[in-house]
Amino acid sequence: MTGSPARTLLLWCPDWPVLAAEIVDGVPATGPVAVLHANRVVACSERARAEGVRRGLRKREAQGRCPQLTVVEYDPGRDARAFEPVVAAVEELVAGVEVVRPGACAVAARGPSRYLGGEEAAAERIIEHVAQSCLVESQVGIADGVFAAGLAARGGRVVAPGGTPEFLAGLPVEALGRSALADLLRRLGVRTLGDFAALPAGDVLARFGFDGALAHRLAAGRDHRPLAVRQPPADLTVTAEHDEPIDRVDAAAFVARALAEQLHERLAGHGLACTRLGIEAVTEHGQELHRVWRHDGLLTAGAIADRVRWQLDGWLSGSNGRTGARPARPTSGIIRLRLIPDGVIAQAGLQAGLWGETGEERERAHRALSRVQGILGPEAVVTAVLGGGRSPADQVRLVPWGDERLPARPGPPADASADPATGRGGGGAPPWPGRLPAPAPAVVLPSPLPATVHDAVGEPVVISARLAVSAPPARLVVGTGQPAEIVGWVGPWPVDERWWAPAEARRRARFQVGLADGTALLLAVEAGQWLVEAIYD
């Protein structure tokens, strides 16, 4: 490559992993804090450094130097999430920002220096804006190339154009960020970046390989890597301000429809759709309300409007859609309403299917059930989600129509290939010891019915602690009904749950029985009492 590296402005937030832990997890960064990865310190607070803690120390040695040290595990996802508001603040002043890593971002210096009154003025303006917007201290370095700008940011320096090689020459080889290479160079007598840059490029490539050759170019100030600028995310949030506070449900429904149409048009304009919807409201007295609605498919304009209306109805009427305690109403009417799309995906990924999983039939059912929800409330229409578990009641979770369909327990229900002895299903299903074999019962009773089981001579059938059946079951009486003859039975399947917690322990045995009239039942024995749990079709 020819030419000199582009002037680069790099913003650096010292000790960012520590600050991210404070922002996300509330760890006090003013105290002695160390962030560990693979049992070694990768970042520490200023207070910890004053106690002798350094990067690269093992956990035990760091705690030995500072007994009151707070240890936090390294989480790159946490660092990236916490750094996003900082990047957004920089993007409010300049365009074309590249996130170098969580805690550092770079931008071409030419534009900011021209419209902010010079490079030093641009650096001061960006630092001040980040401090005011995010309450985060930062430093800015400006030099030729991203590598040199990052090192200049450590001292808050502005390196003059063309002065980058001289600036780098006196820095130690550890500044390359390659510990193995730096150790080898020191053993060879090469201690500064200037000494390393003076070596012939061909010899460096032959001795240290491609990565060594790249480090050699950086040490000489020949960083030609262009900035990989990111595209700022589109602002899809819609907001409605109201001079007159909204305190009636009918007025809220009108506002919900208009705002939902606006959000849907904005999403469609970007070719997007959302699967989660955040609803925020601010009352006249400053009270802030927030709720997130989930959906397992495409949120249409009508679906968005319905959910906003339901939520406003719940807030304004103090109804939570369930029986029992009602939440307190806001102390005043709503003056600001905001819809925030979340779970945004490309709308092209929601095409109609060939076999009915999406398409016209599903849409008709969706509109009908959503209409029922609009009349009776969001939790008036529920669907069953199958998951893992030992009993049929454990395997079913009822979720409101349109909500995310997640099972209560991991794993599919028992299938035809399940082993009755172990409860292990085929097809990679997770083990549920004591799980019933297929087929599953058609009706699971919400409350088991008490029953009695007798043998052929009329004596009650009992189950011993070792699961021994006193006699073959012959007759069944459910509640106060008439006796029914048992023509077939199988079991028991024992279940001994949470035996290590006496207050939650539950021990029972289940049987499948067939009656003379063709009915098949699932029975359970618990604490000596027979119960009817489910009915087979």
Coordinates of C-alpha atoms in Angstrom, one line a residue:
M1 CA 0.0 0.0 0.0
T2 CA 1.0 3.6 -0.6
G3 CA 0.1 6.8 1.1
S4 CA 0.0 7.8 4.7
P5 CA -2.6 6.5 7.2
A6 CA -5.7 8.7 7.6
R7 CA -5.9 11.0 10.6
T8 CA -7.9 9.2 13.2
L9 CA -9.7 10.3 16.4
L10 CA -10.1 7.6 19.0
L11 CA -12.1 7.8 22.2
W12 CA -11.0 5.5 25.0
C13 CA -12.8 4.9 28.3
P14 CA -10.2 3.7 30.9
D15 CA -10.9 0.5 32.8
W16 CA -14.1 -0.1 30.7
P17 CA -14.8 -3.7 32.0
V18 CA -14.9 -2.2 35.5
L19 CA -17.2 0.6 34.5
A20 CA -19.4 -1.8 32.6
A21 CA -19.8 -3.9 35.7
E22 CA -20.8 -0.8 37.6
I23 CA -23.3 0.3 34.9
V24 CA -24.9 -3.1 34.4
D25 CA -24.5 -4.9 37.7
G26 CA -24.1 -2.0 40.2
V27 CA -20.5 -3.0 41.3
P28 CA -19.0 0.2 42.8
A29 CA -16.1 1.1 40.5
T30 CA -14.7 3.6 43.0
G31 CA -13.7 0.7 45.3
P32 CA -11.0 -2.0 44.6
V33 CA -12.5 -4.1 41.7
A34 CA -10.8 -6.6 39.5
V35 CA -12.3 -8.3 36.4
L36 CA -11.0 -11.8 35.9
H37 CA -10.9 -14.1 32.9
A38 CA -9.4 -17.6 33.1
N39 CA -8.5 -16.8 36.7
R40 CA -6.3 -13.9 35.7
V41 CA -6.9 -10.1 36.1
V42 CA -7.8 -8.5 32.7
A43 CA -8.9 -5.1 34.2
C44 CA -8.9 -3.4 37.5
S45 CA -10.0 -0.1 39.1
E46 CA -7.8 2.7 40.1
R47 CA -8.2 1.9 43.8
A48 CA -7.1 -1.7 43.1
R49 CA -4.0 -0.5 41.2
A50 CA -3.1 1.6 44.2
E51 CA -3.2 -1.6 46.3
G52 CA -0.8 -3.4 43.9
V53 CA -3.2 -5.2 41.7
R54 CA -2.1 -5.5 38.1
R55 CA -3.3 -7.1 34.8
G56 CA -2.1 -10.7 34.4
L57 CA -2.1 -11.5 38.2
R58 CA -3.8 -14.7 39.3
K59 CA -6.9 -14.3 41.4
R60 CA -5.2 -15.6 44.6
E61 CA -2.2 -13.2 44.2
A62 CA -4.5 -10.2 43.5
Q63 CA -6.6 -11.0 46.6
G64 CA -3.4 -11.4 48.6
R65 CA -2.3 -7.9 47.7
C66 CA -5.8 -6.4 48.3
P67 CA -7.9 -8.6 50.7
Q68 CA -11.0 -6.3 50.2
L69 CA -10.9 -6.8 46.4
T70 CA -14.2 -7.2 44.7
V71 CA -13.9 -9.9 41.9
V72 CA -16.1 -9.7 38.8
E73 CA -16.1 -12.3 36.0
Y74 CA -15.3 -11.0 32.5
D75 CA -18.4 -10.7 30.3
P76 CA -17.8 -9.3 26.8
G77 CA -21.5 -9.1 26.2
R78 CA -22.0 -6.9 29.3
D79 CA -19.1 -4.7 28.1
A80 CA -20.6 -4.3 24.6
R81 CA -24.1 -3.6 25.9
A82 CA -22.9 -0.9 28.3
F83 CA -20.7 0.7 25.6
E84 CA -23.6 1.2 23.2
P85 CA -24.9 4.4 24.8
V86 CA -21.4 5.9 24.6
V87 CA -21.2 5.1 20.9
A88 CA -24.6 6.6 20.3
A89 CA -23.5 9.7 22.1
V90 CA -20.5 10.0 19.8
E91 CA -22.7 9.5 16.8
E92 CA -24.8 12.5 17.9
L93 CA -21.8 14.7 17.0
V94 CA -19.9 12.8 14.3
A95 CA -20.7 10.2 11.6
G96 CA -18.9 7.1 10.6
V97 CA -18.0 5.6 14.0
E98 CA -16.1 2.3 14.3
V99 CA -16.2 0.3 17.5
V100 CA -12.7 -0.9 18.0
R101 CA -13.6 -2.9 21.1
P102 CA -15.9 -2.2 24.1
G103 CA -14.5 0.9 25.6
A104 CA -12.9 2.3 22.5
C105 CA -14.3 3.7 19.3
A106 CA -12.7 5.6 16.4
V107 CA -13.7 8.1 13.7
A108 CA -12.0 9.8 10.9
A109 CA -10.6 13.1 12.3
R110 CA -11.0 15.2 9.2
G111 CA -14.7 15.8 9.4
P112 CA -15.0 16.6 13.1
S113 CA -12.0 18.9 13.0
R114 CA -13.5 20.9 10.2
Y115 CA -16.9 21.6 11.6
L116 CA -16.0 21.6 15.3
G117 CA -13.1 24.1 15.0
G118 CA -10.0 21.9 14.9
E119 CA -8.8 18.6 16.2
E120 CA -8.3 19.7 19.8
A121 CA -11.6 21.4 19.9
A122 CA -13.3 18.3 18.5
A123 CA -11.7 16.1 21.1
E124 CA -12.8 18.4 23.9
R125 CA -16.4 18.6 22.5
I126 CA -16.7 14.8 22.2
I127 CA -15.3 14.2 25.7
E128 CA -17.7 16.8 27.2
H129 CA -20.7 15.4 25.4
V130 CA -20.0 11.8 26.5
A131 CA -19.6 12.9 30.1
Q132 CA -22.9 14.8 30.0
S133 CA -24.9 12.2 28.2
C134 CA -23.5 9.0 29.7
L135 CA -21.8 10.1 32.9
V136 CA -18.6 8.4 31.7
E137 CA -15.1 9.7 31.8
S138 CA -13.1 9.3 28.6
Q139 CA -9.9 10.4 26.8
V140 CA -9.3 11.1 23.2
G141 CA -6.2 10.6 21.1
I142 CA -5.6 11.8 17.6
A143 CA -2.8 10.4 15.3
D144 CA -2.2 8.9 11.9
G145 CA -3.9 5.5 12.0
V146 CA -6.1 3.7 14.5
F147 CA -3.2 2.0 16.3
A148 CA -1.3 5.2 17.0
A149 CA -4.5 7.0 17.9
G150 CA -5.3 4.3 20.5
L151 CA -1.9 4.7 22.1
A152 CA -2.2 8.5 22.0
A153 CA -5.6 8.3 23.8
R154 CA -3.8 6.7 26.8
G155 CA -2.2 10.1 27.4
G156 CA -4.9 12.3 25.8
R157 CA -2.4 13.4 23.2
V158 CA -2.9 15.0 19.7
V159 CA 0.0 13.8 17.6
A160 CA 0.9 16.3 14.8
P161 CA 0.4 15.1 11.2
G162 CA 3.4 13.2 10.1
G163 CA 4.7 12.8 13.6
T164 CA 3.3 9.4 14.3
P165 CA 6.5 7.4 13.6
E166 CA 8.5 9.6 16.0
F167 CA 5.7 9.3 18.6
L168 CA 5.7 5.5 18.4
A169 CA 9.5 5.1 18.3
G170 CA 10.0 5.6 22.1
L171 CA 7.2 3.3 23.2
P172 CA 8.0 -0.2 24.6
V173 CA 7.3 -3.2 22.5
E174 CA 4.6 -4.2 24.9
A175 CA 2.4 -1.5 23.3
L176 CA 1.8 -3.8 20.4
G177 CA -0.5 -5.9 22.6
R178 CA 1.2 -9.1 21.7
S179 CA 2.7 -10.5 24.8
A180 CA 4.4 -13.5 23.2
L181 CA 6.0 -11.4 20.5
A182 CA 7.0 -8.7 23.0
D183 CA 8.7 -11.3 25.3
L184 CA 10.6 -12.7 22.3
L185 CA 11.7 -9.3 21.1
R186 CA 13.0 -8.3 24.5
R187 CA 15.1 -11.5 24.7
L188 CA 16.5 -10.5 21.3
G189 CA 17.4 -7.1 22.6
V190 CA 14.6 -5.2 20.8
R191 CA 13.0 -3.1 23.5
T192 CA 11.2 -0.2 21.7
L193 CA 8.9 0.1 18.8
G194 CA 11.6 2.2 17.1
D195 CA 14.1 -0.6 17.4
F196 CA 11.5 -3.0 16.0
A197 CA 10.6 -0.7 13.1
A198 CA 14.2 -0.4 12.1
L199 CA 14.5 -4.1 11.3
P200 CA 14.3 -5.1 7.6
A201 CA 10.7 -6.0 6.7
G202 CA 11.7 -9.2 4.9
D203 CA 13.7 -10.5 7.8
V204 CA 10.8 -9.8 10.2
L205 CA 8.4 -11.7 7.9
A206 CA 10.8 -14.7 7.7
R207 CA 11.4 -14.8 11.4
F208 CA 8.0 -13.8 13.0
G209 CA 5.5 -14.7 10.3
F210 CA 2.6 -12.7 9.0
D211 CA 1.4 -11.4 12.4
G212 CA 4.9 -10.3 13.2
A213 CA 5.0 -8.4 9.8
L214 CA 1.7 -6.7 10.6
A215 CA 3.1 -5.7 14.0
H216 CA 6.2 -4.4 12.3
R217 CA 4.1 -2.1 10.1
L218 CA 2.2 -0.8 13.1
A219 CA 5.4 -0.1 14.9
A220 CA 6.6 2.0 12.0
G221 CA 3.4 4.0 11.9
R222 CA 2.2 2.4 8.6
D223 CA -1.3 1.5 9.7
H224 CA -3.3 1.7 6.5
R225 CA -6.4 -0.2 7.7
P226 CA -9.5 1.8 6.8
L227 CA -12.1 2.5 9.4
A228 CA -14.9 -0.1 9.4
V229 CA -17.6 2.4 10.2
R230 CA -21.0 1.1 11.5
Q231 CA -24.4 2.2 10.3
P232 CA -26.3 3.8 13.1
P233 CA -29.5 1.9 13.9
A234 CA -32.7 3.5 12.6
D235 CA -34.9 5.2 15.2
L236 CA -38.1 3.2 15.0
T237 CA -39.6 4.5 18.2
V238 CA -42.9 6.5 17.8
T239 CA -44.1 8.9 20.5
A240 CA -47.3 10.9 21.0
E241 CA -47.5 13.9 23.3
H242 CA -50.9 15.1 24.6
D243 CA -51.7 18.4 26.1
E244 CA -54.9 17.0 27.7
P245 CA -54.1 14.0 29.9
I246 CA -55.7 10.8 28.8
D247 CA -57.7 9.2 31.7
R248 CA -60.5 7.4 29.8
V249 CA -60.2 4.0 28.1
D250 CA -62.1 5.1 24.9
A251 CA -59.8 8.0 24.4
A252 CA -56.8 5.7 25.0
A253 CA -58.1 3.3 22.3
F254 CA -58.3 6.1 19.8
V255 CA -54.7 7.1 20.5
A256 CA -53.5 3.5 20.4
R257 CA -54.9 3.0 16.9
A258 CA -53.2 6.1 15.5
L259 CA -49.9 5.4 17.1
A260 CA -50.0 1.7 16.0
E261 CA -50.5 2.7 12.4
Q262 CA -47.6 5.1 12.6
L263 CA -45.3 2.4 14.0
H264 CA -46.4 -0.1 11.5
E265 CA -45.7 2.3 8.6
R266 CA -42.3 3.1 10.0
L267 CA -41.3 -0.5 10.3
A268 CA -42.7 -1.3 6.8
G269 CA -40.7 1.6 5.4
H270 CA -37.5 -0.2 6.5
G271 CA -38.7 -3.7 5.5
L272 CA -38.9 -4.7 9.1
A273 CA -41.4 -6.3 11.5
C274 CA -41.2 -6.7 15.3
T275 CA -42.0 -9.7 17.5
R276 CA -41.9 -7.7 20.8
L277 CA -43.5 -4.4 21.6
G278 CA -42.4 -2.1 24.5
I279 CA -45.1 0.3 25.7
E280 CA -44.0 3.3 27.8
A281 CA -46.3 5.9 29.3
V282 CA -45.7 9.1 31.4
T283 CA -48.4 10.6 33.5
E284 CA -49.1 14.2 34.3
H285 CA -47.5 13.8 37.7
G286 CA -44.3 12.3 36.2
Q287 CA -45.1 8.6 36.9
E288 CA -43.4 6.3 34.4
L289 CA -45.1 3.0 33.3
H290 CA -43.5 0.4 31.1
R291 CA -44.6 -3.0 29.8
V292 CA -43.3 -5.4 27.1
W293 CA -45.6 -7.6 25.0
R294 CA -44.3 -10.6 23.2
H295 CA -45.7 -12.3 20.1
D296 CA -44.7 -15.5 18.4
G297 CA -45.3 -14.1 14.9
L298 CA -45.8 -10.9 12.9
L299 CA -47.2 -8.0 14.9
T300 CA -49.6 -6.3 12.4
A301 CA -50.9 -2.8 12.8
G302 CA -54.1 -4.3 14.3
A303 CA -52.2 -6.5 16.7
I304 CA -50.1 -3.6 17.8
A305 CA -53.2 -1.4 18.4
D306 CA -54.9 -4.2 20.4
R307 CA -51.9 -4.7 22.7
V308 CA -51.5 -1.0 23.3
R309 CA -55.2 -0.7 24.0
W310 CA -55.2 -3.6 26.4
Q311 CA -52.2 -2.2 28.2
L312 CA -53.7 1.3 28.5
D313 CA -57.0 -0.3 29.7
G314 CA -55.1 -2.2 32.3
W315 CA -53.2 0.9 33.5
L316 CA -56.2 3.3 33.5
S317 CA -58.7 0.9 35.0
G318 CA -56.3 -0.8 37.4
S319 CA -57.0 -4.2 35.8
N320 CA -54.3 -6.8 35.3
G321 CA -56.4 -9.2 33.3
R322 CA -56.6 -11.7 36.1
T323 CA -58.8 -12.2 39.0
G324 CA -57.6 -11.2 42.4
A325 CA -55.7 -8.1 43.5
R326 CA -55.9 -5.1 41.2
P327 CA -52.9 -2.8 40.7
A328 CA -53.2 0.8 41.7
R329 CA -54.3 3.2 39.0
P330 CA -52.0 6.1 38.0
T331 CA -52.4 9.2 40.1
S332 CA -53.1 11.3 36.9
G333 CA -53.8 11.0 33.2
I334 CA -51.2 10.0 30.6
I335 CA -49.5 12.8 28.7
R336 CA -46.9 10.9 26.7
L337 CA -47.1 7.5 25.1
R338 CA -44.2 5.8 23.3
L339 CA -44.0 2.5 21.4
I340 CA -40.6 0.8 21.1
P341 CA -40.3 -2.1 18.7
D342 CA -38.1 -4.9 19.9
G343 CA -37.1 -8.2 18.4
V344 CA -36.9 -6.5 15.0
I345 CA -36.5 -8.9 12.0
A346 CA -36.6 -8.6 8.3
Q347 CA -40.2 -8.8 7.1
A348 CA -39.2 -11.0 4.2
G349 CA -38.6 -13.8 6.8
L350 CA -42.3 -14.0 7.6
Q351 CA -43.7 -15.3 4.3
A352 CA -46.7 -17.4 4.2
G353 CA -46.0 -21.2 4.4
L354 CA -47.1 -23.9 2.1
W355 CA -48.7 -26.2 4.7
G356 CA -50.7 -23.7 6.8
E357 CA -48.2 -22.8 9.5
T358 CA -48.7 -19.2 8.3
G359 CA -51.0 -18.0 5.6
E360 CA -54.7 -17.3 5.2
E361 CA -56.1 -19.9 7.6
R362 CA -53.8 -18.9 10.4
E363 CA -54.5 -15.2 9.8
R364 CA -58.3 -15.8 10.0
A365 CA -57.9 -17.7 13.3
H366 CA -55.6 -15.0 14.6
R367 CA -58.1 -12.2 13.8
A368 CA -60.9 -14.1 15.4
L369 CA -59.0 -15.0 18.6
S370 CA -57.6 -11.5 18.8
R371 CA -61.1 -10.1 18.6
V372 CA -62.2 -12.3 21.5
Q373 CA -59.2 -11.1 23.5
G374 CA -60.2 -7.5 22.7
I375 CA -63.6 -8.2 24.2
L376 CA -62.7 -10.4 27.2
G377 CA -59.1 -9.5 27.9
P378 CA -55.7 -10.8 26.7
E379 CA -55.7 -13.9 29.0
A380 CA -59.2 -15.0 28.1
V381 CA -57.8 -16.9 25.1
V382 CA -55.0 -19.4 25.9
T383 CA -53.2 -22.1 24.0
A384 CA -51.3 -25.1 25.3
V385 CA -47.6 -25.4 25.0
L386 CA -46.1 -28.9 25.5
G387 CA -42.8 -29.4 27.2
G388 CA -41.0 -31.7 29.5
G389 CA -42.2 -33.2 32.8
R390 CA -43.1 -36.4 34.5
S391 CA -46.9 -36.1 34.7
P392 CA -49.3 -34.8 32.0
A393 CA -50.0 -31.7 34.2
D394 CA -46.3 -30.9 34.3
Q395 CA -46.0 -31.1 30.5
V396 CA -48.6 -28.5 29.6
R397 CA -48.4 -24.7 30.0
L398 CA -51.2 -22.4 29.0
V399 CA -50.1 -19.1 27.5
P400 CA -52.3 -16.2 26.2
W401 CA -52.8 -16.2 22.5
G402 CA -50.1 -14.2 20.7
D403 CA -47.6 -14.5 23.6
E404 CA -44.2 -16.2 23.1
R405 CA -44.8 -20.0 23.2
L406 CA -42.1 -21.3 25.6
P407 CA -42.5 -24.5 27.5
A408 CA -42.5 -24.4 31.3
R409 CA -39.9 -27.2 31.4
P410 CA -37.2 -28.1 28.8
G411 CA -37.7 -31.0 26.5
P412 CA -40.6 -32.4 24.5
P413 CA -43.3 -34.6 26.1
A414 CA -43.1 -38.4 26.1
D415 CA -43.2 -40.0 22.7
A416 CA -44.0 -43.4 21.4
S417 CA -40.4 -44.5 21.7
A418 CA -40.1 -43.6 25.4
D419 CA -38.7 -46.3 27.7
P420 CA -41.3 -46.8 30.5
A421 CA -38.6 -47.9 32.9
T422 CA -36.3 -44.8 32.5
G423 CA -38.6 -42.2 31.0
R424 CA -36.1 -41.6 28.2
G425 CA -37.7 -40.6 25.0
G426 CA -36.5 -41.2 21.5
G427 CA -35.3 -38.6 19.1
G428 CA -32.9 -36.9 21.5
A429 CA -35.5 -36.0 24.2
P430 CA -34.0 -35.2 27.6
P431 CA -34.5 -37.7 30.4
W432 CA -37.4 -37.3 32.8
P433 CA -37.1 -40.3 35.2
G434 CA -40.6 -41.5 36.1
R435 CA -42.2 -40.0 33.1
L436 CA -45.3 -41.8 31.7
P437 CA -45.0 -43.7 28.4
A438 CA -47.0 -42.8 25.4
P439 CA -49.8 -42.3 24.6
A440 CA -50.6 -39.1 26.5
P441 CA -54.1 -38.8 28.1
A442 CA -56.7 -36.7 26.2
V443 CA -58.1 -34.9 29.3
V444 CA -56.0 -33.7 32.2
L445 CA -58.2 -32.9 35.2
P446 CA -57.5 -29.5 36.7
S447 CA -58.0 -31.0 40.2
P448 CA -57.6 -34.8 40.7
L449 CA -60.7 -36.6 41.8
P450 CA -60.6 -38.8 45.0
A451 CA -61.2 -42.5 44.4
T452 CA -61.0 -45.9 46.0
V453 CA -59.7 -49.1 44.5
H454 CA -60.6 -52.6 45.8
D455 CA -59.5 -56.1 44.9
A456 CA -61.6 -59.0 43.9
V457 CA -62.7 -59.8 47.5
G458 CA -63.6 -56.2 48.3
E459 CA -60.4 -55.2 50.3
P460 CA -58.8 -51.9 49.6
V461 CA -55.7 -52.1 47.4
V462 CA -52.6 -50.5 49.1
I463 CA -49.1 -49.8 47.9
S464 CA -46.2 -50.5 50.2
A465 CA -43.1 -48.3 50.6
R466 CA -41.3 -50.7 48.3
L467 CA -44.0 -50.3 45.6
A468 CA -45.5 -53.7 46.2
V469 CA -49.2 -53.9 45.3
S470 CA -51.3 -55.7 47.9
A471 CA -53.6 -57.4 45.3
P472 CA -54.6 -56.9 41.7
P473 CA -57.1 -53.9 41.3
A474 CA -60.6 -55.2 40.5
R475 CA -63.1 -52.4 41.2
L476 CA -62.9 -48.6 41.1
V477 CA -65.2 -46.0 42.8
V478 CA -64.7 -42.4 41.8
G479 CA -66.0 -40.0 44.5
T480 CA -69.6 -41.1 45.4
G481 CA -70.2 -42.8 42.1
Q482 CA -71.0 -46.4 41.2
P483 CA -68.3 -49.1 41.3
A484 CA -66.7 -49.8 37.9
E485 CA -65.0 -53.1 37.0
I486 CA -61.3 -52.9 36.2
V487 CA -60.4 -55.2 33.3
G488 CA -56.8 -54.2 32.8
W489 CA -54.1 -52.3 34.6
V490 CA -50.4 -51.5 34.4
G491 CA -48.0 -49.9 36.8
P492 CA -46.8 -48.6 39.2
W493 CA -44.6 -45.8 37.9
P494 CA -43.0 -44.3 41.0
V495 CA -42.1 -40.6 41.3
D496 CA -40.1 -39.3 44.3
E497 CA -39.6 -35.6 43.7
R498 CA -37.5 -33.1 45.7
W499 CA -36.7 -35.6 48.4
W500 CA -33.9 -33.4 49.6
A501 CA -36.3 -30.6 50.5
P502 CA -38.8 -32.0 53.1
A503 CA -41.2 -29.1 52.8
E504 CA -41.4 -29.6 49.0
A505 CA -41.0 -33.4 48.8
R506 CA -43.6 -35.4 46.9
R507 CA -43.8 -39.2 46.6
R508 CA -46.5 -41.0 44.5
A509 CA -47.1 -43.9 42.2
R510 CA -49.2 -43.8 39.0
F511 CA -51.2 -46.6 37.3
Q512 CA -53.0 -46.9 34.0
V513 CA -56.3 -48.8 34.3
G514 CA -58.9 -49.9 31.8
L515 CA -62.6 -50.2 32.8
A516 CA -65.2 -52.6 31.5
D517 CA -67.1 -49.7 29.7
G518 CA -64.0 -49.0 27.6
T519 CA -62.8 -46.0 29.6
A520 CA -59.1 -45.7 30.4
L521 CA -57.9 -43.6 33.4
L522 CA -54.6 -42.5 34.9
L523 CA -54.6 -43.1 38.6
A524 CA -52.1 -41.9 41.3
V525 CA -51.5 -43.0 44.8
E526 CA -50.2 -40.4 47.2
A527 CA -50.1 -40.6 51.0
G528 CA -52.4 -43.7 50.8
Q529 CA -55.1 -41.8 48.8
W530 CA -56.1 -42.9 45.3
L531 CA -56.7 -40.1 42.8
V532 CA -57.9 -39.8 39.2
E533 CA -55.5 -37.5 37.4
A534 CA -56.4 -37.9 33.7
I535 CA -58.7 -39.6 31.2
Y536 CA -57.5 -41.4 28.0
D537 CA -59.4 -41.1 24.8

